[in-house]
Amino acid sequence: MAHLGNSVEYGLHCLLWLTGPQAGPASSRDLAELQGVSTSFLAKIFPKLEKAGIVSASEGIRGGYLLARAPDRITVLDVVDAIEGDKPLFECQEIRGRCAVFGGKAPGWATDGVCAIHAVMLRAEKRMREELAATTLADLAKSLDGKMPAAMPGQVQAWFAARGAARTAAPPDGPKRRRRRPSA
Amino acid sequence: MAHLGNSVEYGLHCLLWLTGPQAGPASSRDLAELQGVSTSFLAKIFPKLEKAGIVSASEGIRGGYLLARAPDRITVLDVVDAIEGDKPLFECQEIRGRCAVFGGKAPGWATDGVCAIHAVMLRAEKRMREELAATTLADLAKSLDGKMPAAMPGQVQAWFAARGAARTAAPPDGPKRRRRRPSA
DNA sequence: TAAACGCGGACTTATATAGTCCGCGTTATG
DNA sequence: CATAACGCGGACTATATAAGTCCGCGTTTA
């Protein structure tokens, strides 16, 4: 398994779409279906981004998510920490103090300060985090702009608009989603 | 859970003991009991270090492990890769090509090259690995030498010697370990 | 020949991830 | 004001990995 899970990947891809000049808030369902990932799973990720202050949510029909601040002020590290919860790369088990020659009571020189092995891991983690903090959503969006044709943003915006229209036009006999149970 | 598991920690601590001027090979059992970790678990780690060429093994009674090369030529990254198998920090799911506006067949501009998000993760992983590669077993051992009293190495060597003596002196009626089943 | 080794495969258990399901409160719209 | 589309969150399941155990084989030395 990898240290950085799929949730981070989904979250970043969604946030990249929110980087563009949107008409209004985008729902987590639309974002999920635009990218072909699970709607219910993505619905568990966005509240984390909201709590971290990366996106702002509007409730009710026509609600959805917007970036809470400018894309150049949101780093990849912000997103990783929001979703994964700042979990450490390494968890020191404090083997130091268990040495059999200590006989159960480890002397201070053995347990003071940070374990040398732990220290290496902390440095490595710091380097990793520095690199993640060095890239913002704006950087990612810019690199994509260089690749995609000029027509692409418009097509996506049209896709969102079409979904909204389909919903308002949908008659009650359409492909209905389950509602709360009929009675009890 | 952490990306770097306990196996790495156990392995590094053991290798640090092997750094000192040993009399002979150290068995994985002795190494485990010296540090208060599971003997059977540690016995699964050492073969990996042996396959990676970090330690060399000698079989049979009085057998055990020795460092296969000088401590200043063994980096923390070598040990991590030997034990964890060079697992990636991030596994790209290639969300790029799934965009609904492509309708199943993604254009080349969308899937060519490395995904921008994946690229950030690869850079972060590279930084992490660079830092792990920058520290050797000799560096770790040196930092420990600065902390431990001069008598410590001798005490550990005495502990190993005492174990060996106890084994040769152990009468058949001593605390026997299970042997292969009596008959069938 | 037996004990102490390394080696490796089969097994168990615990935890984390990925993903689903469901009901509640909120809100715009007809 | 009723309904449908929202966000929110809790409970649930399934699967993968980590951590640890158990056991038997071949090797080696005393």
Coordinates of C-alpha atoms (C1' of nucleotides) in Angstrom, one line a residue:
Chain A
M1 CA 0.0 0.0 0.0
A2 CA 1.1 3.5 -0.5
H3 CA 1.5 6.2 2.1
L4 CA -0.7 8.6 0.1
G5 CA -4.0 7.0 -0.7
N6 CA -6.6 7.4 -3.4
S7 CA -8.5 10.0 -1.4
V8 CA -5.7 12.5 -1.9
E9 CA -5.6 11.8 -5.6
Y10 CA -9.4 12.3 -5.9
G11 CA -9.3 15.4 -3.9
L12 CA -6.6 17.0 -5.9
H13 CA -8.2 16.2 -9.2
C14 CA -11.5 17.7 -8.0
L15 CA -9.8 20.8 -6.7
L16 CA -8.1 21.3 -10.0
W17 CA -11.5 21.5 -11.7
L18 CA -12.6 24.0 -9.2
T19 CA -9.7 26.1 -10.1
G20 CA -11.3 27.3 -13.3
P21 CA -13.7 30.2 -13.6
Q22 CA -16.8 28.4 -12.6
A23 CA -20.3 29.7 -12.9
G24 CA -21.4 28.5 -9.5
P25 CA -20.7 25.9 -6.8
A26 CA -20.0 22.3 -8.0
S27 CA -21.6 19.4 -6.2
S28 CA -19.5 16.4 -5.1
R29 CA -21.7 14.2 -7.2
D30 CA -21.1 16.1 -10.4
L31 CA -17.4 16.3 -9.7
A32 CA -17.3 12.5 -9.1
E33 CA -19.2 11.6 -12.3
L34 CA -17.1 14.0 -14.4
Q35 CA -14.1 12.0 -13.4
G36 CA -15.5 8.6 -13.2
V37 CA -14.9 8.0 -9.5
S38 CA -17.3 6.8 -6.7
T39 CA -19.8 9.5 -5.8
S40 CA -20.3 8.2 -2.3
F41 CA -16.6 8.0 -1.6
L42 CA -16.0 11.5 -2.8
A43 CA -18.8 12.7 -0.6
K44 CA -16.7 11.6 2.4
I45 CA -13.6 13.5 1.2
F46 CA -15.1 17.0 0.7
P47 CA -16.2 17.6 4.3
K48 CA -12.5 17.2 5.3
L49 CA -11.5 19.8 2.8
E50 CA -14.2 22.0 4.1
K51 CA -13.1 21.7 7.7
A52 CA -9.5 22.5 6.7
G53 CA -10.7 25.7 5.1
I54 CA -9.7 24.7 1.6
V55 CA -13.2 24.8 0.1
S56 CA -16.4 26.4 1.3
A57 CA -19.7 24.6 1.1
S58 CA -23.2 25.9 0.4
E59 CA -26.1 23.7 1.4
G60 CA -29.4 23.0 -0.1
I61 CA -30.4 22.5 -3.7
R62 CA -28.0 24.2 -6.2
G63 CA -25.5 24.0 -3.4
G64 CA -21.9 22.7 -3.7
Y65 CA -18.3 23.6 -3.2
L66 CA -16.1 26.5 -4.2
L67 CA -12.4 27.1 -3.4
A68 CA -12.2 29.0 -0.2
R69 CA -9.1 31.0 -1.3
A70 CA -7.1 31.6 -4.4
P71 CA -5.5 28.6 -6.1
D72 CA -2.0 30.0 -5.6
R73 CA -2.6 30.0 -1.8
I74 CA -3.5 26.3 -1.7
T75 CA -0.5 23.9 -1.6
V76 CA -0.5 20.2 -2.3
L77 CA 0.6 19.7 1.3
D78 CA -2.5 21.5 2.5
V79 CA -4.7 19.0 0.7
V80 CA -2.7 16.0 1.8
D81 CA -2.8 17.1 5.5
A82 CA -6.5 17.9 5.2
I83 CA -7.4 14.5 3.9
E84 CA -4.8 12.2 5.5
G85 CA -4.6 14.0 8.8
D86 CA -0.8 14.7 8.9
K87 CA 0.0 11.1 9.6
P88 CA 3.7 10.5 10.2
L89 CA 6.0 8.7 7.8
F90 CA 7.5 6.6 10.7
E91 CA 6.4 5.8 14.2
C92 CA 9.3 5.3 16.6
Q93 CA 8.8 2.3 18.9
E94 CA 11.5 3.5 21.2
I95 CA 13.6 0.3 20.9
R96 CA 16.5 2.2 22.5
G97 CA 15.3 1.7 26.1
R98 CA 14.6 -2.0 25.8
C99 CA 18.2 -3.1 25.5
A100 CA 18.7 -6.3 27.7
V101 CA 21.9 -5.0 29.3
F102 CA 19.8 -2.2 31.0
G103 CA 17.7 -4.8 32.8
G104 CA 14.4 -3.0 32.5
K105 CA 15.5 0.4 33.7
A106 CA 17.1 2.3 30.8
P107 CA 19.6 5.1 31.8
G108 CA 18.9 8.7 30.8
W109 CA 21.6 8.8 28.1
A110 CA 19.8 6.1 26.2
T111 CA 16.4 7.7 26.1
D112 CA 17.1 11.4 26.2
G113 CA 16.4 13.4 23.0
V114 CA 15.2 11.9 19.7
C115 CA 16.3 8.5 18.7
A116 CA 19.0 8.7 16.0
I117 CA 17.0 6.5 13.6
H118 CA 13.8 8.5 14.3
A119 CA 15.7 11.6 13.5
V120 CA 16.7 10.5 10.0
M121 CA 13.1 9.6 9.3
L122 CA 11.9 13.0 10.5
R123 CA 14.4 14.7 8.2
A124 CA 13.2 12.6 5.3
E125 CA 9.6 13.4 6.1
K126 CA 10.4 17.1 6.3
R127 CA 12.0 17.0 2.9
M128 CA 9.0 15.3 1.5
R129 CA 6.6 17.9 3.0
E130 CA 8.7 20.8 1.8
E131 CA 8.4 19.5 -1.7
L132 CA 4.6 19.1 -1.4
A133 CA 4.4 22.6 0.0
A134 CA 6.3 24.0 -2.9
T135 CA 3.6 23.3 -5.4
T136 CA 0.2 25.0 -5.4
L137 CA -3.1 24.3 -7.2
A138 CA -2.3 27.2 -9.4
D139 CA 1.0 25.6 -10.5
L140 CA -0.8 22.4 -11.3
A141 CA -3.5 24.2 -13.2
K142 CA -0.9 26.1 -15.2
S143 CA 0.9 23.0 -16.3
L144 CA -2.4 21.5 -17.5
D145 CA -3.4 24.7 -19.4
G146 CA -0.2 24.2 -21.4
K147 CA -1.4 20.7 -22.5
M148 CA -5.1 21.0 -23.1
P149 CA -6.7 22.5 -26.1
A150 CA -8.3 25.9 -25.8
A151 CA -11.8 24.4 -26.2
M152 CA -11.5 22.1 -23.3
P153 CA -12.6 24.4 -20.4
G154 CA -15.7 25.4 -22.4
Q155 CA -16.6 21.8 -23.0
V156 CA -16.4 21.0 -19.3
Q157 CA -18.4 24.1 -18.4
A158 CA -21.0 22.9 -21.0
W159 CA -21.0 19.5 -19.4
F160 CA -21.8 21.0 -16.0
A161 CA -24.5 23.2 -17.5
A162 CA -26.1 20.2 -19.3
R163 CA -26.3 18.3 -16.0
G164 CA -28.1 21.2 -14.3
A165 CA -30.5 21.5 -17.2
A166 CA -31.2 17.7 -17.2
R167 CA -32.0 17.9 -13.5
T168 CA -34.5 20.7 -13.7
A169 CA -36.1 19.2 -16.8
A170 CA -36.2 15.7 -15.2
P171 CA -39.8 14.6 -14.8
P172 CA -40.8 12.7 -11.7
D173 CA -41.0 9.5 -13.8
G174 CA -37.3 9.8 -14.7
P175 CA -34.6 7.6 -13.4
K176 CA -35.5 8.2 -9.8
R177 CA -33.0 7.7 -6.9
R178 CA -34.3 6.0 -3.8
R179 CA -36.0 8.3 -1.4
R180 CA -36.7 7.8 2.3
R181 CA -38.7 4.7 2.9
P182 CA -42.4 5.0 2.0
S183 CA -43.7 4.9 5.6
A184 CA -41.7 3.0 8.2
Chain B
M1 CA -0.4 3.5 9.8
A2 CA 2.9 4.7 8.7
H3 CA 4.6 4.3 5.4
L4 CA 7.8 2.9 7.0
G5 CA 6.8 0.0 9.2
N6 CA 8.3 -1.6 12.3
S7 CA 10.4 -4.0 10.2
V8 CA 12.6 -1.2 9.1
E9 CA 13.1 0.1 12.6
Y10 CA 14.0 -3.4 13.9
G11 CA 16.4 -3.9 11.0
L12 CA 18.2 -0.7 11.5
H13 CA 18.6 -1.2 15.2
C14 CA 20.1 -4.6 14.6
L15 CA 22.4 -3.4 12.0
L16 CA 23.7 -0.8 14.3
W17 CA 24.7 -3.4 16.8
L18 CA 26.5 -5.2 14.0
T19 CA 28.5 -2.1 13.4
G20 CA 30.7 -2.5 16.4
P21 CA 33.8 -4.7 16.4
Q22 CA 32.2 -8.0 17.0
A23 CA 33.9 -11.2 17.9
G24 CA 31.8 -13.4 15.5
P25 CA 28.5 -13.6 13.7
A26 CA 25.4 -12.6 15.7
S27 CA 22.3 -14.8 15.5
S28 CA 18.9 -13.1 14.8
R29 CA 17.7 -14.7 18.1
D30 CA 20.3 -13.0 20.1
L31 CA 19.8 -9.7 18.3
A32 CA 16.1 -9.9 19.0
E33 CA 16.4 -10.7 22.7
L34 CA 19.1 -8.1 23.2
Q35 CA 16.5 -5.5 22.1
G36 CA 13.3 -7.0 23.4
V37 CA 11.6 -7.6 20.1
S38 CA 10.0 -10.7 18.7
T39 CA 12.6 -13.4 17.7
S40 CA 10.4 -15.0 15.1
F41 CA 9.5 -11.7 13.5
L42 CA 13.1 -10.6 13.3
A43 CA 14.0 -13.9 11.7
K44 CA 11.8 -12.9 8.7
I45 CA 13.6 -9.6 8.3
F46 CA 17.2 -10.8 8.1
P47 CA 16.8 -12.9 5.0
K48 CA 15.7 -9.8 3.1
L49 CA 18.9 -7.9 4.3
E50 CA 20.9 -10.9 3.2
K51 CA 19.3 -11.0 -0.3
A52 CA 20.0 -7.3 -0.7
G53 CA 23.7 -7.9 0.1
I54 CA 23.7 -5.8 3.3
V55 CA 24.6 -8.7 5.6
S56 CA 26.2 -12.1 5.0
A57 CA 24.9 -15.2 6.7
S58 CA 26.7 -18.2 8.0
E59 CA 24.6 -21.3 8.6
G60 CA 24.8 -24.0 11.2
I61 CA 25.5 -23.8 14.9
R62 CA 27.6 -20.8 15.8
G63 CA 26.3 -19.2 12.6
G64 CA 24.7 -15.8 12.3
Y65 CA 25.0 -12.5 10.5
L66 CA 27.8 -10.0 9.8
L67 CA 27.7 -6.8 7.8
A68 CA 28.5 -7.5 4.2
R69 CA 30.4 -4.3 3.7
A70 CA 31.6 -1.3 5.7
P71 CA 29.0 0.7 7.7
D72 CA 29.8 3.9 5.8
R73 CA 28.8 2.1 2.6
I74 CA 25.3 1.1 3.9
T75 CA 22.8 3.9 3.7
V76 CA 19.4 4.0 5.5
L77 CA 17.8 3.9 2.1
D78 CA 19.5 0.7 1.3
V79 CA 18.0 -0.9 4.4
V80 CA 14.5 0.6 3.7
D81 CA 14.5 -0.7 0.2
A82 CA 15.8 -4.1 1.2
I83 CA 13.0 -4.5 3.7
E84 CA 10.1 -2.7 2.3
G85 CA 10.8 -3.4 -1.4
D86 CA 10.9 0.1 -2.8
K87 CA 7.2 0.6 -2.5
P88 CA 6.0 3.9 -4.0
L89 CA 4.8 6.8 -1.9
F90 CA 1.8 7.3 -4.3
E91 CA 0.1 5.1 -6.9
C92 CA -1.4 7.1 -9.7
Q93 CA -4.9 5.8 -10.7
E94 CA -4.8 7.7 -14.0
I95 CA -7.9 9.7 -13.3
R96 CA -6.9 12.0 -16.2
G97 CA -8.3 9.7 -18.9
R98 CA -11.6 9.1 -17.3
C99 CA -13.1 12.6 -17.8
A100 CA -16.7 12.3 -18.8
V101 CA -16.3 14.8 -21.7
F102 CA -14.0 12.4 -23.4
G103 CA -16.7 9.8 -23.6
G104 CA -14.6 6.7 -23.0
K105 CA -11.8 7.4 -25.4
A106 CA -9.3 9.9 -24.0
P107 CA -7.3 12.0 -26.4
G108 CA -3.5 11.8 -26.4
W109 CA -2.9 15.2 -24.9
A110 CA -4.7 14.0 -21.8
T111 CA -2.8 10.8 -21.2
D112 CA 0.7 11.6 -22.6
G113 CA 3.5 11.9 -20.2
V114 CA 3.3 11.8 -16.4
C115 CA 0.2 13.1 -14.7
A116 CA 0.9 16.5 -13.1
I117 CA -0.3 15.3 -9.7
H118 CA 1.7 12.2 -10.0
A119 CA 4.8 14.3 -10.8
V120 CA 4.5 16.3 -7.6
M121 CA 4.4 13.0 -5.6
L122 CA 7.4 11.6 -7.5
R123 CA 9.4 14.8 -6.7
A124 CA 8.4 14.5 -3.0
E125 CA 9.3 10.8 -2.9
K126 CA 12.7 11.6 -4.5
R127 CA 13.5 14.2 -1.9
M128 CA 12.6 11.8 0.8
R129 CA 14.8 9.1 -0.7
E130 CA 17.7 11.5 -1.1
E131 CA 17.6 12.3 2.6
L132 CA 17.5 8.6 3.5
A133 CA 20.4 8.0 1.2
A134 CA 22.4 10.8 2.8
T135 CA 22.8 9.0 6.1
T136 CA 24.8 5.8 6.6
L137 CA 25.0 3.3 9.4
A138 CA 28.4 4.8 10.2
D139 CA 26.8 8.2 10.7
L140 CA 24.2 6.7 13.1
A141 CA 26.8 4.7 15.0
K142 CA 28.9 7.8 15.4
S143 CA 26.0 9.8 16.9
L144 CA 25.4 7.0 19.3
D145 CA 29.0 6.8 20.3
G146 CA 28.8 10.4 21.4
K147 CA 26.0 9.6 23.8
M148 CA 26.8 6.2 25.3
P149 CA 29.4 5.8 28.1
A150 CA 32.7 4.1 27.1
A151 CA 31.8 1.0 29.1
M152 CA 28.7 0.2 27.0
P153 CA 30.2 -1.6 24.0
G154 CA 32.1 -3.9 26.4
Q155 CA 28.9 -4.7 28.4
V156 CA 27.1 -5.6 25.2
Q157 CA 29.9 -7.8 24.1
A158 CA 29.9 -9.5 27.5
W159 CA 26.2 -10.1 27.1
F160 CA 26.7 -11.9 23.8
A161 CA 29.6 -13.9 25.3
A162 CA 27.5 -14.9 28.3
R163 CA 24.7 -16.1 26.0
G164 CA 27.1 -18.3 24.1
A165 CA 28.6 -19.7 27.2
A166 CA 25.1 -20.4 28.7
R167 CA 24.3 -22.3 25.5
T168 CA 27.3 -24.6 25.6
A169 CA 26.9 -25.2 29.3
A170 CA 23.2 -25.8 29.1
P171 CA 22.5 -29.4 30.1
P172 CA 19.8 -31.4 28.1
D173 CA 17.5 -31.0 31.1
G174 CA 17.6 -27.2 30.8
P175 CA 14.8 -25.0 29.4
K176 CA 14.4 -27.0 26.2
R177 CA 12.8 -25.6 23.1
R178 CA 10.4 -27.7 21.2
R179 CA 12.0 -30.1 18.8
R180 CA 10.5 -31.9 15.8
R181 CA 7.6 -34.0 16.8
P182 CA 8.6 -37.3 18.6
S183 CA 7.7 -39.6 15.8
A184 CA 5.1 -38.5 13.3
Chain C
dT1 C1' 23.8 -37.5 16.8
dA2 C1' 21.8 -33.5 18.8
dA3 C1' 21.6 -28.6 19.3
dA4 C1' 21.8 -24.2 17.3
dC5 C1' 21.7 -22.0 13.3
dG6 C1' 19.4 -19.8 8.6
dC7 C1' 15.6 -20.3 5.5
dG8 C1' 11.0 -20.2 4.0
dG9 C1' 6.1 -21.3 3.7
dA10 C1' 1.6 -21.4 5.9
dC11 C1' -0.9 -19.5 9.1
dT12 C1' -3.4 -16.0 12.3
dT13 C1' -4.8 -11.5 13.9
dA14 C1' -5.2 -6.5 13.9
dT15 C1' -5.7 -2.3 11.6
dA16 C1' -6.2 0.8 7.7
dT17 C1' -8.1 1.7 3.4
dA18 C1' -11.7 1.9 0.0
dG19 C1' -16.2 2.0 -0.8
dT20 C1' -21.5 1.6 0.3
dC21 C1' -25.8 2.7 2.5
dC22 C1' -29.0 5.4 4.9
dG23 C1' -31.2 9.1 7.2
dC24 C1' -31.2 14.0 8.8
dG25 C1' -31.3 19.1 8.2
dT26 C1' -31.0 22.7 4.8
dT27 C1' -32.4 25.3 0.7
dA28 C1' -34.2 26.8 -3.8
dT29 C1' -38.0 26.2 -6.9
dG30 C1' -42.4 25.4 -8.7
Chain D
dC1 C1' -45.5 24.2 1.2
dA2 C1' -44.0 19.9 -0.8
dT3 C1' -40.3 18.0 -3.2
dA4 C1' -35.8 17.2 -5.0
dA5 C1' -31.0 18.3 -4.8
dC6 C1' -27.8 19.4 -1.8
dG7 C1' -24.0 18.8 2.4
dC8 C1' -23.2 16.1 6.5
dG9 C1' -22.1 12.2 9.2
dG10 C1' -22.6 7.7 11.2
dA11 C1' -22.8 2.7 10.5
dC12 C1' -21.6 -0.7 7.8
dT13 C1' -18.8 -4.2 4.6
dA14 C1' -14.9 -5.8 2.1
dT15 C1' -10.3 -6.2 1.1
dA16 C1' -5.3 -5.5 1.6
dT17 C1' -1.3 -5.0 4.3
dA18 C1' 1.3 -5.2 8.6
dA19 C1' 2.7 -7.7 12.4
dG20 C1' 3.5 -11.7 14.5
dT21 C1' 3.4 -17.0 15.1
dC22 C1' 4.3 -21.8 14.0
dC23 C1' 6.6 -25.5 12.0
dG24 C1' 9.6 -28.3 9.4
dC25 C1' 13.8 -28.7 6.4
dG26 C1' 18.9 -28.5 5.4
dT27 C1' 23.3 -27.1 7.3
dT28 C1' 27.0 -27.0 10.5
dT29 C1' 29.7 -27.8 14.6
dA30 C1' 30.8 -29.9 19.0

